[in-house]
Short mmCIF file of C-alpha atoms and ligand atoms in Angstrom, two decimals:
data_model
loop_
_atom_site.label_atom_id
_atom_site.label_comp_id
_atom_site.label_asym_id
_atom_site.label_seq_id
_atom_site.Cartn_x
_atom_site.Cartn_y
_atom_site.Cartn_z
CA MET A 9 -101.73 91.51 191.89
CA ILE A 10 -99.77 94.00 189.82
CA CYS A 11 -100.96 95.54 186.50
CA ARG A 12 -99.15 94.01 183.53
CA LYS A 13 -98.55 97.46 181.98
CA CYS A 14 -97.52 99.57 184.98
CA ASP A 15 -96.68 98.92 188.63
CA ALA A 16 -100.01 99.96 190.08
CA SER A 17 -102.09 97.35 191.83
CA ALA A 18 -104.38 95.54 189.43
CA THR A 19 -108.18 95.59 189.65
CA ILE A 20 -109.31 93.78 186.51
CA LEU A 21 -108.62 90.23 185.36
CA ILE A 22 -109.19 89.51 181.66
CA ARG A 23 -109.52 85.98 180.26
CA LYS A 24 -108.51 84.62 183.68
CA GLU A 25 -104.94 85.53 182.74
CA TYR A 26 -104.17 89.25 182.30
CA TRP A 27 -104.29 91.72 185.20
CA TYR A 28 -104.80 95.46 184.57
CA CYS A 29 -105.29 98.58 186.64
CA ASN A 30 -108.32 100.70 185.65
CA THR A 31 -106.28 103.25 183.68
CA CYS A 32 -104.28 100.71 181.69
CA PHE A 33 -107.42 98.70 180.96
CA ILE A 34 -109.15 101.73 179.39
CA THR A 35 -105.96 102.64 177.46
CA ASN A 36 -105.68 99.07 176.21
CA THR A 37 -109.30 98.96 175.00
CA ASN A 38 -108.81 102.26 173.13
CA HIS A 39 -105.63 100.83 171.67
CA LYS A 40 -107.37 97.68 170.39
CA PHE A 41 -109.98 99.82 168.65
CA ARG A 42 -107.41 102.12 167.04
CA ALA A 43 -105.02 99.30 166.10
CA CYS A 44 -107.82 97.53 164.29
CA LEU A 45 -108.59 100.64 162.22
CA GLY A 46 -104.89 101.49 161.78
CA LYS A 47 -103.93 98.10 160.41
CA SER A 48 -106.54 98.27 157.71
CA LYS A 49 -105.36 101.65 156.31
CA THR A 50 -108.80 102.11 154.79
CA LEU A 51 -109.68 105.47 156.35
CA SER A 52 -108.64 108.64 154.60
CA SER A 53 -108.41 111.90 156.51
CA ASN A 54 -111.82 113.41 157.40
CA GLU A 55 -113.59 110.35 156.10
CA LYS A 56 -117.37 110.50 156.58
CA VAL A 57 -118.36 107.46 158.61
CA LEU A 58 -121.83 106.16 159.48
CA ILE A 59 -121.74 104.63 162.97
CA CYS A 60 -124.56 102.23 163.81
CA LEU A 61 -125.73 102.13 167.44
CA SER A 62 -128.06 99.34 168.56
CA GLY A 63 -128.23 100.65 172.14
CA GLY A 64 -126.46 97.57 173.53
CA ALA A 65 -123.37 97.70 175.73
CA ASN A 66 -121.03 97.20 172.76
CA SER A 67 -122.58 100.10 170.85
CA ILE A 68 -122.33 102.54 173.77
CA VAL A 69 -118.65 101.59 174.12
CA LEU A 70 -118.16 102.26 170.39
CA LEU A 71 -119.73 105.71 170.90
CA GLU A 72 -117.22 106.37 173.75
CA LEU A 73 -114.23 105.11 171.75
CA VAL A 74 -115.12 107.27 168.74
CA HIS A 75 -115.66 110.29 170.98
CA SER A 76 -112.37 109.89 172.82
CA GLY A 77 -110.55 109.32 169.49
CA ILE A 78 -111.99 112.48 167.96
CA THR A 79 -111.22 114.66 170.99
CA LEU A 80 -107.54 113.67 171.08
CA ASP A 81 -104.93 116.07 169.71
CA GLY A 82 -102.05 115.59 167.36
CA THR A 83 -101.18 112.41 165.53
CA LYS A 84 -103.39 110.23 167.71
CA LYS A 85 -106.58 112.08 166.73
CA LEU A 86 -109.18 109.93 164.99
CA ARG A 87 -109.80 111.92 161.81
CA VAL A 88 -113.32 110.95 160.85
CA VAL A 89 -116.57 112.89 160.47
CA PRO A 90 -119.08 110.68 162.31
CA PHE A 91 -122.81 110.29 161.62
CA PHE A 92 -124.80 108.15 164.05
CA LEU A 93 -127.73 105.88 163.26
CA HIS A 94 -130.14 103.89 165.42
CA ILE A 95 -132.74 101.54 163.96
CA ILE A 96 -135.93 100.95 165.97
CA GLU A 97 -136.91 97.31 165.59
CA THR A 98 -140.36 97.41 167.14
CA ALA A 99 -142.63 100.44 167.22
CA THR A 100 -143.39 100.06 170.94
CA GLU A 101 -143.37 102.87 173.49
CA ASP A 102 -140.44 101.21 175.21
CA ALA A 103 -138.37 101.18 171.99
CA ILE A 104 -139.14 104.88 171.45
CA ARG A 105 -138.21 105.75 175.04
CA LYS A 106 -134.92 103.89 174.57
CA ALA A 107 -134.24 105.65 171.26
CA ASN A 108 -134.67 108.97 173.09
CA ILE A 109 -132.08 107.90 175.66
CA ILE A 110 -129.61 107.07 172.84
CA ILE A 111 -130.30 110.54 171.34
CA ASP A 112 -129.36 112.04 174.75
CA GLN A 113 -126.23 109.89 175.00
CA CYS A 114 -125.10 111.22 171.60
CA LYS A 115 -126.05 114.81 172.44
CA LYS A 116 -123.85 114.63 175.55
CA HIS A 117 -120.89 114.33 173.15
CA ASN A 118 -122.34 116.93 170.75
CA PHE A 119 -123.24 114.27 168.19
CA ASN A 120 -126.52 114.00 166.29
CA LEU A 121 -128.40 110.71 165.98
CA TYR A 122 -130.56 109.64 163.06
CA VAL A 123 -133.38 107.34 164.17
CA ILE A 124 -135.26 105.25 161.62
CA ASN A 125 -137.80 102.46 161.93
CA ILE A 126 -136.84 99.07 160.52
CA ASN A 127 -140.02 99.11 158.40
CA GLU A 128 -138.37 101.79 156.26
CA TYR A 129 -136.88 98.75 154.54
CA TYR A 130 -140.09 98.69 152.49
CA SER A 131 -140.01 102.34 151.50
CA THR A 132 -138.74 103.14 148.05
CA ASN A 133 -137.99 106.78 148.85
CA ASN A 134 -135.11 108.21 150.80
CA VAL A 135 -135.23 106.92 154.36
CA LEU A 136 -133.29 109.61 156.19
CA PRO A 137 -135.24 111.81 158.64
CA LYS A 138 -134.05 114.97 160.41
CA PRO A 139 -131.52 114.14 163.15
CA ASN A 140 -132.61 113.66 166.79
CA ILE A 141 -136.26 113.22 165.83
CA ILE A 142 -138.28 110.02 166.02
CA THR A 143 -140.89 109.74 163.31
CA GLN A 144 -143.58 107.14 163.90
CA THR A 145 -144.39 104.69 161.15
CA LYS A 146 -147.59 102.74 160.84
CA THR A 147 -146.25 99.80 158.84
CA GLU A 148 -146.07 96.76 161.01
CA ALA A 149 -144.97 94.27 158.36
CA LEU A 150 -141.92 93.10 160.26
CA ASN A 151 -143.81 92.66 163.51
CA ASN A 152 -146.21 90.38 161.66
CA MET A 153 -143.27 88.53 160.21
CA LYS A 154 -141.99 87.82 163.71
CA LEU A 155 -145.24 86.08 164.57
CA ASN A 156 -145.34 83.96 161.45
CA VAL A 157 -141.89 82.54 160.82
CA SER A 158 -139.40 80.50 162.85
CA THR A 159 -137.15 82.43 165.24
CA THR A 160 -134.02 81.21 163.46
CA ILE A 161 -135.14 82.61 160.10
CA TYR A 162 -136.48 85.81 161.67
CA HIS A 163 -133.12 86.61 163.30
CA ASP A 164 -131.21 85.87 160.11
CA ALA A 165 -133.56 88.02 158.01
CA ILE A 166 -133.37 90.95 160.47
CA VAL A 167 -129.56 91.00 160.21
CA LYS A 168 -129.80 91.21 156.40
CA ILE A 169 -132.54 93.86 156.51
CA LYS A 170 -130.53 96.04 158.90
CA ARG A 171 -127.43 95.72 156.73
CA ASN A 172 -129.48 96.87 153.76
CA LEU A 173 -130.72 99.91 155.73
CA PHE A 174 -127.18 100.78 156.93
CA LEU A 175 -126.07 100.90 153.30
CA ARG A 176 -129.03 103.02 152.19
CA VAL A 177 -128.55 105.57 154.98
CA ALA A 178 -124.77 105.68 154.34
CA SER A 179 -125.41 106.33 150.68
CA GLU A 180 -127.88 109.15 151.46
CA LEU A 181 -125.28 110.74 153.75
CA SER A 182 -122.47 110.14 151.21
CA CYS A 183 -120.53 107.98 153.68
CA LYS A 184 -118.25 105.40 152.09
CA ILE A 185 -117.51 103.73 155.41
CA ILE A 186 -119.81 102.23 158.05
CA PHE A 187 -118.75 101.16 161.57
CA THR A 188 -120.70 98.45 163.37
CA ALA A 189 -120.01 97.37 166.95
CA GLU A 190 -119.69 93.56 166.90
CA THR A 191 -117.32 92.17 169.54
CA THR A 192 -115.11 89.07 169.31
CA THR A 193 -117.74 87.17 171.28
CA GLN A 194 -120.58 88.22 168.98
CA LEU A 195 -118.56 87.39 165.87
CA ALA A 196 -117.75 83.92 167.22
CA LYS A 197 -121.48 83.35 167.71
CA ARG A 198 -122.20 84.60 164.23
CA LEU A 199 -119.55 82.34 162.73
CA LEU A 200 -121.07 79.21 164.25
CA THR A 201 -124.59 80.37 163.31
CA ASN A 202 -123.49 81.00 159.72
CA LEU A 203 -122.10 77.49 159.45
CA ALA A 204 -125.27 76.00 160.91
CA ILE A 205 -127.72 77.83 158.64
CA GLY A 206 -125.86 77.31 155.38
CA ARG A 207 -124.03 80.62 155.12
CA GLY A 208 -120.58 79.09 155.48
CA SER A 209 -119.34 80.61 152.22
CA GLN A 210 -120.22 84.08 153.55
CA VAL A 211 -118.05 83.85 156.67
CA GLU A 212 -115.41 86.11 155.13
CA TYR A 213 -117.92 88.99 154.83
CA ASP A 214 -119.99 88.35 157.94
CA ILE A 215 -117.18 87.78 160.45
CA GLY A 216 -114.06 89.48 159.07
CA PHE A 217 -112.98 93.07 159.73
CA ALA A 218 -114.40 94.42 156.47
CA ASP A 219 -117.56 93.53 154.61
CA GLN A 220 -116.79 94.57 151.05
CA ARG A 221 -119.81 93.06 149.33
CA ASP A 222 -121.08 96.50 148.36
CA LYS A 223 -119.04 98.08 145.57
CA THR A 224 -118.97 101.63 146.98
CA ILE A 225 -119.57 101.37 150.73
CA ARG A 226 -117.50 99.28 153.14
CA ILE A 227 -118.77 98.02 156.50
CA LEU A 228 -115.96 97.84 159.08
CA ARG A 229 -115.96 96.14 162.51
CA PRO A 230 -113.39 98.05 164.58
CA MET A 231 -114.41 96.34 167.86
CA LYS A 232 -113.69 92.87 166.57
CA ASP A 233 -110.72 92.32 168.95
CA ILE A 234 -112.66 93.40 172.05
CA SER A 235 -114.57 90.70 173.95
CA ASN A 236 -117.90 90.95 175.79
CA GLU A 237 -115.97 90.53 179.05
CA GLU A 238 -113.95 93.68 178.26
CA ILE A 239 -117.13 95.53 177.22
CA GLU A 240 -118.68 94.76 180.61
CA TYR A 241 -115.68 96.16 182.51
CA PHE A 242 -115.53 99.24 180.27
CA VAL A 243 -119.24 99.96 180.86
CA LYS A 244 -118.76 99.58 184.62
CA LEU A 245 -115.64 101.74 184.84
CA LYS A 246 -117.04 104.55 182.67
CA GLN A 247 -120.48 104.24 184.29
CA LEU A 248 -122.25 103.96 180.96
CA ASN A 249 -125.91 103.02 180.65
CA PRO A 250 -126.71 100.64 177.79
CA VAL A 251 -130.44 100.66 176.99
CA TYR A 252 -130.64 97.15 175.51
CA ASP A 253 -129.39 93.92 176.96
CA HIS A 254 -128.46 91.75 174.00
CA SER A 255 -127.64 88.76 176.13
CA ASN A 256 -129.70 85.86 175.06
CA THR A 257 -133.42 85.93 175.83
CA GLU A 258 -135.13 84.24 172.91
CA THR A 259 -135.35 80.77 171.51
CA GLY A 260 -134.11 79.53 168.14
CA LEU A 261 -130.86 78.18 166.79
CA GLN A 262 -129.04 81.47 167.47
CA SER A 263 -129.88 81.29 171.17
CA VAL A 264 -128.50 77.74 171.47
CA ILE A 265 -125.24 78.96 169.90
CA ASP A 266 -125.32 82.03 172.16
CA ASN A 267 -125.40 79.81 175.23
CA PHE A 268 -122.66 77.60 173.88
CA VAL A 269 -120.29 80.52 173.18
CA SER A 270 -121.09 82.28 176.48
CA ASP A 271 -120.24 79.07 178.29
CA LEU A 272 -117.00 78.75 176.31
CA GLN A 273 -116.07 82.29 177.23
CA ASP A 274 -116.61 81.63 180.92
CA ASN A 275 -114.76 78.34 181.09
CA TYR A 276 -112.25 78.39 178.21
CA PRO A 277 -111.72 82.12 177.61
CA ALA A 278 -109.02 81.84 174.94
CA THR A 279 -111.19 79.70 172.66
CA VAL A 280 -113.52 82.49 171.55
CA SER A 281 -110.78 84.64 170.05
CA THR A 282 -109.23 81.53 168.44
CA VAL A 283 -112.55 80.87 166.72
CA CYS A 284 -112.55 84.39 165.24
CA LYS A 285 -108.88 84.29 164.25
CA THR A 286 -109.55 81.09 162.35
CA ALA A 287 -112.51 82.72 160.61
CA ASP A 288 -110.29 85.63 159.57
CA LYS A 289 -108.13 83.25 157.60
CA ILE A 290 -111.03 81.76 155.69
CA GLY A 291 -111.28 83.30 152.26
CA SER A 292 -113.45 82.36 149.35
CA MET A 293 -111.89 80.26 146.60
CA GLU A 294 -114.60 81.26 144.14
CA ASN A 295 -113.66 82.56 140.77
CA THR A 296 -114.70 86.19 141.14
CA THR A 297 -114.90 87.12 137.49
CA ASN A 298 -118.26 86.68 135.90
CA ARG A 299 -119.91 86.38 139.29
CA LYS A 300 -123.50 86.98 140.34
CA ASN A 301 -124.51 88.53 143.64
CA CYS A 302 -127.49 87.69 145.82
CA THR A 303 -130.08 90.47 145.62
CA LEU A 304 -130.82 90.28 149.36
CA CYS A 305 -127.39 89.95 150.99
CA GLN A 306 -125.01 90.74 148.10
CA SER A 307 -122.96 87.58 148.69
CA ILE A 308 -121.59 85.76 145.69
CA VAL A 309 -124.12 83.27 144.45
CA ALA A 310 -122.73 79.75 144.05
CA LEU A 311 -121.65 79.03 140.51
CA LYS A 312 -122.35 75.68 138.93
CA SER A 313 -119.61 73.28 139.80
CA ALA A 314 -118.87 69.75 138.77
CA LYS A 315 -119.39 68.45 142.28
CA LEU A 316 -122.86 67.74 143.57
CA THR A 317 -123.62 70.00 146.54
CA ALA A 318 -125.84 69.23 149.54
CA VAL A 319 -128.50 71.61 148.22
CA GLU A 320 -128.54 69.87 144.86
CA ALA A 321 -128.82 66.49 146.56
CA THR A 322 -131.81 67.76 148.59
CA ILE A 323 -133.50 69.13 145.49
CA PHE A 324 -132.84 65.91 143.60
CA SER A 325 -134.37 63.66 146.25
CA ARG A 326 -137.33 66.01 146.50
CA GLN A 327 -137.89 65.76 142.77
CA MET A 328 -137.70 61.99 142.91
CA CYS A 329 -140.41 61.99 145.57
CA PHE A 330 -142.79 64.16 143.59
CA LYS A 331 -142.10 62.88 140.11
CA PRO A 332 -145.12 61.21 138.51
CA SER A 333 -144.28 57.53 138.08
CA ALA A 334 -145.64 57.32 134.52
CA THR A 335 -142.91 59.40 132.94
CA ASN A 336 -139.46 58.11 132.30
CA ASP A 337 -137.78 61.39 131.43
CA LYS A 338 -134.20 61.73 132.40
CA ILE A 339 -134.02 64.12 135.31
CA GLU A 340 -131.78 67.04 134.56
CA VAL A 341 -130.66 67.88 138.07
CA MET A 342 -128.17 70.57 137.23
CA GLN A 343 -130.61 72.49 135.05
CA SER A 344 -133.63 72.32 137.23
CA ILE A 345 -131.76 73.66 140.22
CA SER A 346 -131.82 77.18 138.90
CA GLU A 347 -135.47 77.15 137.92
CA ASP A 348 -137.91 79.31 139.83
CA LYS A 349 -140.37 76.45 140.01
CA ASN A 350 -138.39 74.83 142.74
CA PRO A 351 -140.61 74.88 145.81
CA ILE A 352 -137.99 74.56 148.55
CA PHE A 353 -135.34 76.93 147.25
CA PRO A 354 -136.92 79.68 145.14
CA ASN A 355 -134.59 81.58 142.78
CA ILE A 356 -131.57 79.76 144.11
CA ASN A 357 -128.32 80.43 142.22
CA GLU A 358 -130.13 82.94 140.01
CA THR A 359 -130.89 85.95 142.19
CA LEU A 360 -130.57 84.47 145.68
CA CYS A 361 -127.89 82.62 147.63
CA TYR A 362 -128.80 79.41 149.46
CA GLY A 363 -129.42 81.14 152.84
CA CYS A 364 -131.60 83.91 151.40
CA SER A 365 -133.49 81.52 149.15
CA ARG A 366 -134.34 79.36 152.15
CA ASN A 367 -135.50 82.45 154.07
CA TYR A 368 -137.47 83.64 151.07
CA SER A 369 -139.41 80.40 150.88
CA GLU A 370 -140.75 81.16 154.38
CA LEU A 371 -140.86 84.92 154.11
CA ASN A 372 -141.87 85.79 150.58
CA THR A 373 -144.71 88.02 151.72
CA TYR A 374 -142.35 90.09 153.86
CA LEU A 375 -139.25 90.61 151.71
ZN1 ZN B 5 -101.62 99.84 184.91
ZN1 ZN B 6 -128.17 86.04 150.06
#
């Protein structure tokens, strides 16, 4: 087969349809990354950017793409000042060994890496340590959480906690932009998960190119047009060594969706990017003046509307079940929904969105 960009013989087949030679494949991946950032026109020259590295294959590719962008000359040069961050999720020896490998991978490109433990979420002080140093923390709150709540809620809460830490570190480093490394495939999984766990109204922020929930710091996803299949080829060709394998290993709702999307990608490769393109077009119809934001995820909290929502219906039937039969008071559904007393959805529509309120009811000792 012949490469679709030049006349060399092709070595790589993407989405069972497009043939590339090695050189054109790497050029094309770089192009997708730059085109995504270029279209948005959100970066000013010498913008300070916090780049979050999980240690997975996608994050090591992001590191490479940023490095090759910065080392270019002339108009193609990526004009950002990068800061790199890795969050250790479990304080095990293995996690620390892996964090040290990521430090070395950054050092190879003359970059520094900040490493923080996820338990810093509970600290009220500044969280930023010296670069390239791993400080041990004794707090194990999140490890306990993992043992005590359902896997579905744990995964959802971890995503929100990490986002919170990204924003805190960015603010301490005076970065107004954050890059995260989600691929098309990962975003398709997140979209379906969001719909399943009641975060459908947050799709715009969780799946789109830019998460603008925070007023001063924007989270961008410049790898959103690159698929896991392309990441795998890139890692192989450049002989990179990811330290974490994020392919599905655990149970829970997210893992069921993981399997579903991975299977789609193998058998119907075009579907995954269609899913994400559809998500890109979904915007919120909410009236944005006079809005309240969720204190945990910063999404807009649902305003009272004339229509009865599924949450309100659930609360109503719950109240009917527990209501003492002697009283004949009229039940004020709409008012009681926002009351803290509600046992299934604490603080809903006051300080928390539906998704966070549901998590909070399971996790209140950990958040
Ligand atoms: Zn070629
Ligand atoms: Zn929320």
